[in-house]
XYZ file of C-alpha atoms in Angstrom:
526
model
C 54.283 95.253 106.631
C 52.632 98.085 108.652
C 54.253 97.335 111.410
C 57.671 97.867 109.495
C 56.289 100.883 107.863
C 55.387 101.960 110.958
C 59.008 101.784 112.505
C 60.572 102.982 109.123
C 58.979 106.344 109.402
C 59.444 106.353 113.217
C 63.064 106.404 112.029
C 62.986 108.843 109.443
C 61.452 111.257 111.630
C 64.272 110.857 113.743
C 66.268 112.417 111.387
C 63.823 114.657 109.662
C 61.019 117.239 110.234
C 59.346 116.596 107.038
C 58.888 113.127 105.146
C 57.691 112.247 101.874
C 56.287 109.242 101.080
C 55.755 108.364 97.458
C 53.296 105.630 96.232
C 53.825 104.825 92.777
C 52.012 102.229 92.477
C 49.003 103.602 94.384
C 48.259 100.599 96.604
C 48.818 102.192 99.906
C 46.672 105.120 100.353
C 44.506 103.193 102.774
C 47.707 102.466 105.407
C 47.966 106.099 104.925
C 44.833 106.777 106.259
C 45.036 104.056 109.158
C 48.629 105.422 110.147
C 48.943 107.180 113.529
C 51.966 109.117 114.459
C 52.057 110.615 117.750
C 53.066 114.068 117.053
C 52.968 114.010 113.264
C 50.434 115.560 110.829
C 49.582 113.805 107.892
C 48.833 115.889 104.575
C 48.254 113.788 101.161
C 48.476 116.018 98.078
C 46.244 116.571 95.637
C 47.415 119.713 93.356
C 47.715 121.767 96.778
C 51.697 121.780 96.853
C 51.586 125.542 97.203
C 49.204 125.792 99.656
C 51.146 122.989 101.599
C 54.520 124.663 101.102
C 53.637 127.305 102.551
C 52.178 125.618 105.466
C 54.693 123.373 106.619
C 57.142 126.260 105.849
C 56.054 129.228 107.124
C 52.712 128.902 109.137
C 54.368 126.062 111.719
C 58.007 125.558 111.097
C 58.262 123.253 114.238
C 55.560 120.773 113.508
C 56.515 117.287 111.865
C 54.500 116.331 108.714
C 53.702 113.295 106.681
C 53.677 114.157 102.839
C 51.971 111.317 101.148
C 52.118 111.427 97.330
C 50.036 108.934 95.495
C 51.518 108.256 92.158
C 54.602 108.863 90.512
C 57.037 111.595 91.046
C 56.426 114.848 88.758
C 59.290 115.847 86.454
C 61.812 118.163 88.644
C 60.631 121.218 86.581
C 57.106 120.749 87.627
C 57.932 119.488 91.182
C 56.669 122.885 93.601
C 58.365 120.814 96.622
C 61.165 119.633 95.187
C 63.517 121.972 96.929
C 61.783 120.966 100.619
C 61.936 117.064 99.366
C 65.462 117.261 98.916
C 66.073 119.121 102.195
C 64.524 116.769 104.073
C 63.569 113.063 104.403
C 62.378 110.961 101.615
C 60.666 107.149 102.559
C 59.678 104.238 100.201
C 57.706 101.213 101.857
C 59.158 98.577 99.083
C 61.779 95.651 100.152
C 64.781 97.240 99.858
C 63.228 101.160 101.082
C 62.564 98.556 104.268
C 65.996 97.119 104.118
C 67.229 100.301 104.627
C 65.077 101.290 107.294
C 65.813 98.067 109.168
C 69.821 99.699 108.769
C 69.011 103.109 110.199
C 69.998 104.342 106.455
C 68.113 106.956 104.118
C 66.883 106.492 100.728
C 70.195 108.198 99.738
C 72.175 104.790 100.687
C 69.738 102.764 98.205
C 72.624 101.558 95.863
C 73.830 99.733 99.156
C 70.745 97.490 98.303
C 69.451 97.526 94.949
C 71.027 94.963 93.015
C 72.140 93.209 96.133
C 68.972 92.006 97.059
C 70.092 88.166 97.459
C 72.349 89.227 100.349
C 69.868 90.590 102.447
C 67.464 87.825 101.937
C 69.566 86.027 104.581
C 68.175 87.282 108.033
C 71.813 86.288 109.724
C 73.355 88.070 107.283
C 70.907 91.250 107.917
C 71.611 91.226 111.364
C 75.354 91.028 111.345
C 75.454 94.042 108.988
C 72.803 96.182 111.204
C 75.341 95.491 114.103
C 78.022 97.097 112.156
C 76.549 99.863 109.949
C 76.799 103.567 110.949
C 74.187 106.040 110.328
C 77.345 108.203 109.053
C 78.716 105.706 106.824
C 79.092 106.164 103.335
C 77.901 103.711 100.367
C 81.568 102.432 99.927
C 81.998 101.637 103.584
C 78.839 99.818 103.326
C 79.227 97.435 100.745
C 82.783 97.084 102.677
C 80.561 95.860 105.317
C 78.636 93.529 103.258
C 81.938 92.087 102.238
C 83.171 91.596 105.899
C 80.146 89.839 106.497
C 80.395 87.731 103.358
C 83.413 86.500 104.464
C 82.865 85.970 108.097
C 85.509 88.738 109.377
C 83.800 89.495 112.237
C 82.506 92.976 113.255
C 85.298 95.625 113.125
C 87.086 93.931 110.561
C 88.052 96.056 107.316
C 89.622 95.455 103.602
C 92.990 93.733 104.764
C 90.827 91.300 106.784
C 88.273 90.579 103.760
C 91.556 89.701 101.688
C 92.927 87.702 104.414
C 90.101 85.462 105.127
C 89.933 85.171 101.055
C 93.519 83.751 101.097
C 92.546 81.832 104.032
C 89.890 79.955 102.084
C 92.010 79.835 99.632
C 94.853 77.835 101.490
C 91.960 75.602 102.827
C 90.540 75.026 99.349
C 87.154 76.555 99.947
C 85.692 78.744 97.710
C 82.420 79.715 99.793
C 83.115 83.302 100.428
C 83.827 84.262 97.043
C 81.247 82.066 95.697
C 78.765 83.899 97.931
C 80.526 87.615 97.006
C 79.879 86.561 93.494
C 75.913 85.379 93.734
C 75.426 88.660 95.861
C 76.690 91.058 93.393
C 79.525 92.209 95.119
C 82.492 90.675 93.206
C 83.006 93.939 90.998
C 83.018 96.295 94.062
C 85.492 93.440 95.692
C 87.759 93.841 92.878
C 87.469 97.195 92.076
C 88.692 97.816 95.684
C 91.655 95.246 95.292
C 92.536 96.829 92.090
C 92.712 100.325 93.780
C 94.633 99.389 96.502
C 97.209 96.769 95.405
C 97.028 98.062 91.523
C 95.573 94.491 90.699
C 94.060 94.328 87.645
C 93.293 90.923 85.284
C 91.041 90.391 82.522
C 89.673 87.628 84.683
C 90.624 88.664 88.277
C 90.363 85.502 90.585
C 91.888 84.895 94.420
C 94.294 82.414 93.412
C 95.687 84.804 90.748
C 95.420 87.555 93.186
C 97.742 85.257 95.808
C 100.396 84.203 93.174
C 100.571 87.696 91.913
C 101.240 88.517 95.530
C 104.121 86.092 96.451
C 106.077 86.954 92.387
C 105.674 90.602 93.555
C 106.966 90.323 97.393
C 109.852 88.042 95.799
C 110.657 90.492 93.105
C 110.683 93.792 95.160
C 113.235 91.353 97.881
C 115.373 91.090 94.816
C 115.640 94.859 94.047
C 113.145 94.335 90.744
C 110.140 96.354 90.162
C 107.136 94.218 91.459
C 103.823 93.910 89.747
C 101.823 95.213 92.495
C 101.640 98.465 94.881
C 103.961 99.265 98.082
C 100.650 98.822 99.680
C 99.794 95.463 98.803
C 103.706 94.496 99.853
C 103.063 95.832 103.054
C 99.770 93.765 103.484
C 101.912 90.497 102.502
C 104.450 91.583 105.461
C 102.020 92.322 107.714
C 99.878 88.541 106.578
C 102.879 86.511 107.175
C 103.938 88.099 110.107
C 100.336 87.071 112.055
C 100.674 83.432 113.791
C 97.038 83.396 113.203
C 97.550 83.450 109.388
C 100.937 81.340 109.432
C 99.318 78.404 108.188
C 97.391 79.634 105.074
C 100.638 81.600 104.476
C 102.541 78.352 104.311
C 100.362 76.550 102.777
C 100.258 78.888 99.686
C 104.321 79.413 99.692
C 104.789 75.926 99.489
C 102.313 75.285 96.643
C 103.640 78.235 94.617
C 107.163 77.384 95.232
C 106.192 74.257 93.413
C 104.711 76.508 90.492
C 107.054 79.309 90.294
C 110.417 78.905 89.358
C 111.919 79.538 92.805
C 114.659 77.027 93.585
C 116.271 77.530 89.799
C 116.285 81.148 90.379
C 117.501 80.605 93.953
C 120.299 78.975 92.413
C 121.727 81.363 90.321
C 122.025 83.917 92.570
C 124.810 84.569 95.788
C 122.969 84.451 99.286
C 123.617 88.032 99.781
C 120.905 89.246 97.581
C 118.236 86.947 99.350
C 118.922 88.818 102.986
C 115.560 90.833 102.365
C 113.648 88.043 101.243
C 111.252 85.343 103.196
C 108.570 85.005 101.243
C 109.660 81.048 100.539
C 111.014 78.471 102.442
C 113.546 77.786 100.295
C 115.396 81.145 100.725
C 116.450 80.091 104.327
C 117.479 76.754 103.018
C 119.731 78.124 100.085
C 121.340 80.863 102.818
C 121.950 78.530 105.729
C 123.617 75.995 102.770
C 125.702 79.090 101.883
C 126.998 79.898 105.664
C 127.769 76.760 106.490
C 129.802 76.038 103.448
C 131.607 79.338 103.885
C 132.057 79.287 107.445
C 133.732 75.517 107.017
C 135.547 77.084 103.746
C 136.779 80.115 106.176
C 135.730 82.471 103.042
C 133.195 84.970 105.163
C 134.417 87.148 108.003
C 132.780 87.067 111.388
C 131.267 90.067 111.594
C 129.263 89.494 108.309
C 128.327 85.835 109.346
C 126.968 87.893 112.799
C 124.979 90.419 111.264
C 123.407 88.173 108.410
C 122.058 85.698 111.029
C 120.431 88.705 113.002
C 118.840 90.002 110.088
C 117.575 86.764 109.398
C 116.081 86.347 112.423
C 113.188 88.667 111.310
C 112.270 86.030 108.368
C 109.003 84.185 108.547
C 111.024 81.047 108.626
C 113.978 81.285 111.055
C 112.249 78.999 113.961
C 112.456 76.332 111.337
C 115.983 77.066 111.010
C 116.819 78.081 113.943
C 119.366 75.549 114.864
C 121.368 75.520 111.571
C 121.620 79.292 112.076
C 122.652 79.419 115.728
C 125.374 76.487 115.134
C 126.694 78.267 111.925
C 126.938 81.451 113.649
C 128.688 80.218 117.174
C 131.220 78.090 114.865
C 132.289 81.368 113.325
C 132.821 82.979 116.464
C 135.042 79.830 117.738
C 136.928 80.424 114.573
C 137.475 84.095 115.220
C 137.845 83.449 118.784
C 140.328 80.928 118.505
C 142.648 83.072 115.722
C 142.853 85.164 118.765
C 143.530 83.551 121.700
C 146.927 83.957 123.642
C 147.244 80.813 125.715
C 150.318 81.743 127.836
C 150.175 82.330 131.306
C 153.210 82.979 133.555
C 151.600 81.527 136.638
C 148.805 79.511 138.040
C 147.124 82.487 139.438
C 147.433 84.158 136.009
C 146.218 81.245 134.049
C 143.141 81.220 136.464
C 142.233 84.890 135.830
C 143.125 84.710 132.117
C 140.486 81.854 131.499
C 138.073 83.484 133.873
C 137.987 86.599 131.516
C 138.430 85.375 128.206
C 139.524 81.978 127.588
C 136.203 80.466 129.040
C 134.822 81.570 125.795
C 136.051 79.358 123.575
C 134.662 76.407 125.583
C 131.290 78.076 125.449
C 131.208 78.706 121.537
C 132.289 75.039 121.634
C 129.443 73.845 123.637
C 126.800 75.971 122.204
C 127.927 74.645 118.484
C 127.448 71.320 119.507
C 124.202 71.830 121.105
C 122.624 73.231 118.234
C 124.554 71.282 115.701
C 122.779 68.148 117.570
C 119.550 69.541 118.020
C 119.187 70.522 113.715
C 119.039 66.745 113.008
C 121.486 67.840 110.012
C 124.213 65.833 110.536
C 125.325 65.486 106.453
C 125.144 69.104 106.195
C 127.082 69.796 108.981
C 129.633 67.415 109.149
C 132.655 68.998 107.444
C 132.372 72.243 109.615
C 131.956 69.810 112.558
C 134.829 67.880 112.235
C 136.615 71.176 111.592
C 135.313 72.624 114.913
C 135.875 69.655 116.509
C 139.721 68.872 115.757
C 140.650 72.776 116.458
C 138.858 72.648 119.678
C 140.885 69.266 120.768
C 144.246 70.261 119.178
C 144.691 74.130 119.087
C 142.816 74.731 122.265
C 142.337 71.829 124.951
C 146.009 70.487 124.366
C 147.807 73.691 123.872
C 146.144 74.892 127.275
C 146.839 71.476 128.981
C 150.626 71.718 128.291
C 150.670 75.406 129.161
C 148.905 74.933 132.235
C 151.254 71.626 133.170
C 154.637 73.308 133.157
C 153.087 75.019 136.084
C 151.448 72.628 137.582
C 154.757 70.600 137.481
C 156.768 73.686 138.947
C 154.122 74.485 141.637
C 155.287 73.654 145.175
C 151.725 73.590 146.736
C 148.113 73.953 145.186
C 147.656 77.361 145.550
C 147.214 80.760 143.538
C 147.749 83.700 145.106
C 144.933 85.867 144.726
C 142.174 83.272 143.947
C 140.024 82.255 146.569
C 140.330 78.536 147.742
C 137.219 76.515 147.597
C 137.517 75.442 150.956
C 137.379 79.058 151.972
C 133.912 79.447 150.539
C 131.807 79.467 153.796
C 134.360 81.869 155.350
C 134.353 84.686 152.479
C 130.588 84.078 151.359
C 128.620 82.581 154.174
C 130.259 82.913 157.632
C 129.111 86.922 157.995
C 125.587 86.024 157.379
C 125.242 83.189 159.655
C 127.204 85.746 162.326
C 124.137 88.328 161.752
C 121.495 85.365 162.157
C 120.653 85.999 158.504
C 119.716 83.375 156.389
C 121.243 83.138 152.999
C 120.508 80.214 150.630
C 123.546 77.503 148.878
C 122.866 76.036 145.682
C 125.532 73.365 144.910
C 125.578 72.100 141.231
C 128.598 69.342 140.796
C 130.956 69.980 138.409
C 128.789 73.115 136.752
C 131.652 74.432 134.083
C 132.397 77.934 134.537
C 131.289 78.980 131.359
C 128.131 77.730 131.844
C 127.942 79.721 134.991
C 128.823 82.769 132.747
C 125.623 81.903 130.694
C 123.280 81.663 134.012
C 124.910 85.344 135.164
C 123.536 87.001 131.683
C 120.579 85.137 132.340
C 120.214 86.640 135.900
C 121.192 89.866 135.160
C 118.066 90.144 132.513
C 115.659 89.626 134.964
C 114.326 93.072 136.810
C 115.154 93.626 140.044
C 117.869 91.485 140.200
C 122.123 91.144 139.930
C 124.530 88.850 139.974
C 128.326 88.577 139.892
C 130.662 85.290 139.352
C 134.175 84.554 140.615
C 136.382 82.108 140.368
C 137.549 79.683 142.840
C 140.688 77.137 143.192
C 139.126 73.486 143.576
C 140.399 71.259 146.173
C 142.125 68.153 144.775
C 141.398 65.821 144.359
C 138.149 66.826 142.616
C 135.664 64.413 143.400
C 132.353 65.357 144.823
C 132.355 64.544 148.773
C 135.189 66.466 148.707
C 133.647 69.319 147.166
C 130.782 69.257 149.090
C 132.514 69.213 152.129
C 135.170 72.113 151.024
C 132.018 74.326 151.488
C 131.211 73.687 154.698
C 132.838 75.716 157.684
C 136.444 73.820 158.290
C 140.016 74.338 159.851
C 141.307 70.772 159.165
C 140.035 68.378 155.995
C 141.284 64.825 155.887
C 139.888 61.735 154.049
C 139.171 58.593 156.027
C 141.755 56.209 154.928
C 138.768 53.563 154.519
C 136.489 51.896 151.644
C 133.796 54.799 151.906
C 136.437 57.819 151.286
C 134.238 59.755 153.794
C 135.786 63.334 154.269
C 136.136 64.371 157.990
C 136.070 68.034 158.736
C 137.468 68.834 161.803
C 137.332 65.264 163.284
C 133.740 64.960 162.397
C 132.854 62.943 159.462
C 130.669 64.877 156.543
C 128.547 61.776 155.221
C 125.265 62.385 155.473
C 122.948 65.306 156.131
C 122.730 64.828 159.804
C 126.819 65.081 160.338
C 126.352 67.881 157.795
C 124.165 69.507 159.914
C 126.017 69.464 163.092
C 129.244 70.843 161.179
C 127.014 73.989 160.065
C 125.733 74.263 163.278
C 129.296 74.720 165.202
C 130.432 76.802 162.289
C-alpha cells in the first residue's frame, strides 16, 4: 500500500508543486509521518492554514509541499486554502484514487472510476487501458477507451470500432462484450454515444435492435425515403460493409434480416432502376440481374443504359457473387448493338481482311465473352432465352452472312493474295530478319490457332502494363491451314513444298522442317 501511495504522490508531483492529501477516515497519519519524498516538504494542517498559505506561496515559492489534512475537508467558505488547492493537485489514497494514479490521471477524472469499479478489478483490463490513456484525455475519451477494452477492439480503436465489434459479436451469436459493458456499468454511456452519433433512441436499446435499424435505414435511404438514423450512421454502415474484414458479419446479418423484414415483397413491386443505389441485401442484386437479363433478351433496354447500370453495380458489396451474370448480360447487350450496326459488305479480299481487323472481330470477341461468363455463372435456366437469341444471331446474322460475302471474293480470286496484307510466309523477312542480321536477340512466341479477337484482348492487357507497349497487325495465313505448314511459314523461306508422303512434312528450300534440329538448320542459314 505504501509503495503505491509513494508512486501516486510522485506522479502527482510530476504535475504540481503543491499536492493536498485529505485523510477523511483518519487512518493514514502514520503513513504520512513515515513518508520520505526527495525534495518535498511535508506539512500537517492543524489550524495553521493562514501561516501555511503564506509560507508556501510567499516564503518558499519554488519548494514542493505535501499538505496533509486529517479528517473531512471544511466547508468551502471556511477553507482558507481552497484557492491553492483548486490551483494545484489533490491526492487521495483510496482504491479509486490509486487506480487513477496507476493510469497517470488526476482526481478530476474520478468519474472514470467511480461506479465502474468492476472494470478496474481486472488487472488485464487495467493494463490495456493504461496503454491507451493519455494524460490530457477528457472524461468521455477515457470512458470510450474503456469500451474499446471491453469489446477487445485494440489500441487506437474508437467509436466505430466499438460498434463494429458489437455487430461482429451479434453475427457470431456472442454477447460477451455487451454483457461485460453492462456489468462494468458502461451501458448507459455506450447508448448515449450511439444516440448522439447515430440518432438511435429506443426504450430498451440492444445491439440486435440497433443492427436491424441500421439495415432498415440504409434500405430506406437508398430508395429515396427518410431514414430513421442519422447520415453518420449510414456512412458507418457503408464503411463497415465495404471493409473485407467485416464481410462475414455483414453478410450474416444481412441474410438474417432479409428473412425478417419484407425485403423480397418490397423489391418485387419496384422497377429495377429504383434499386441502383442499394446493396444492403443480396436480393437487390438478384432482382437487378433478372430484370437486366429479361430486358436485354426482350430488347427493351438501350445498350448504353445497360453498360452504365452494370458499371454502377460493380460498386455493390455482392458484385463478385453475380459478376459472371452481370458481365454475360452486358456482353450480350453489346453484341446485339454491334450486330445491329455492322455492315458486312466488302469489295475485295484485302478490304475484308482490313475491315475484320478494324471492327468485325469485335463481334466474335463479344460472343466469346458472353459464352464464357454465361457458362461460369452456372445459371442455365435464367440465361436460356438470352443464350438462344445470341447463338442464333451469331450463326445466322453474322457468321453465315460474313462467310457468304467472303466466299464471293474467294471464288473470284486467281490466287491466294490480298494486296497490302503481309503474308504469313513473309513473317521472318518482315519481323525477324533485321534483328538476326544485326546479331540482336528476338523472342517469338507462337500460339496455334489463336483467334484475332483474342490477340486484340492480349494487346490491351500488354498496353495496360507499365513500361510495355504493343501493336497488332493481321497477316494472310498459308493454305491449307494446318499446324505444320503454319509453323514452317514463320521460318526463313524462298520455296515451301508439302512432302508427297504420309508425313505431310513441309519442305523449306529442300530442307525438311520436321523436328527441332531441322528447324535449327533452316534458321541458321536464314
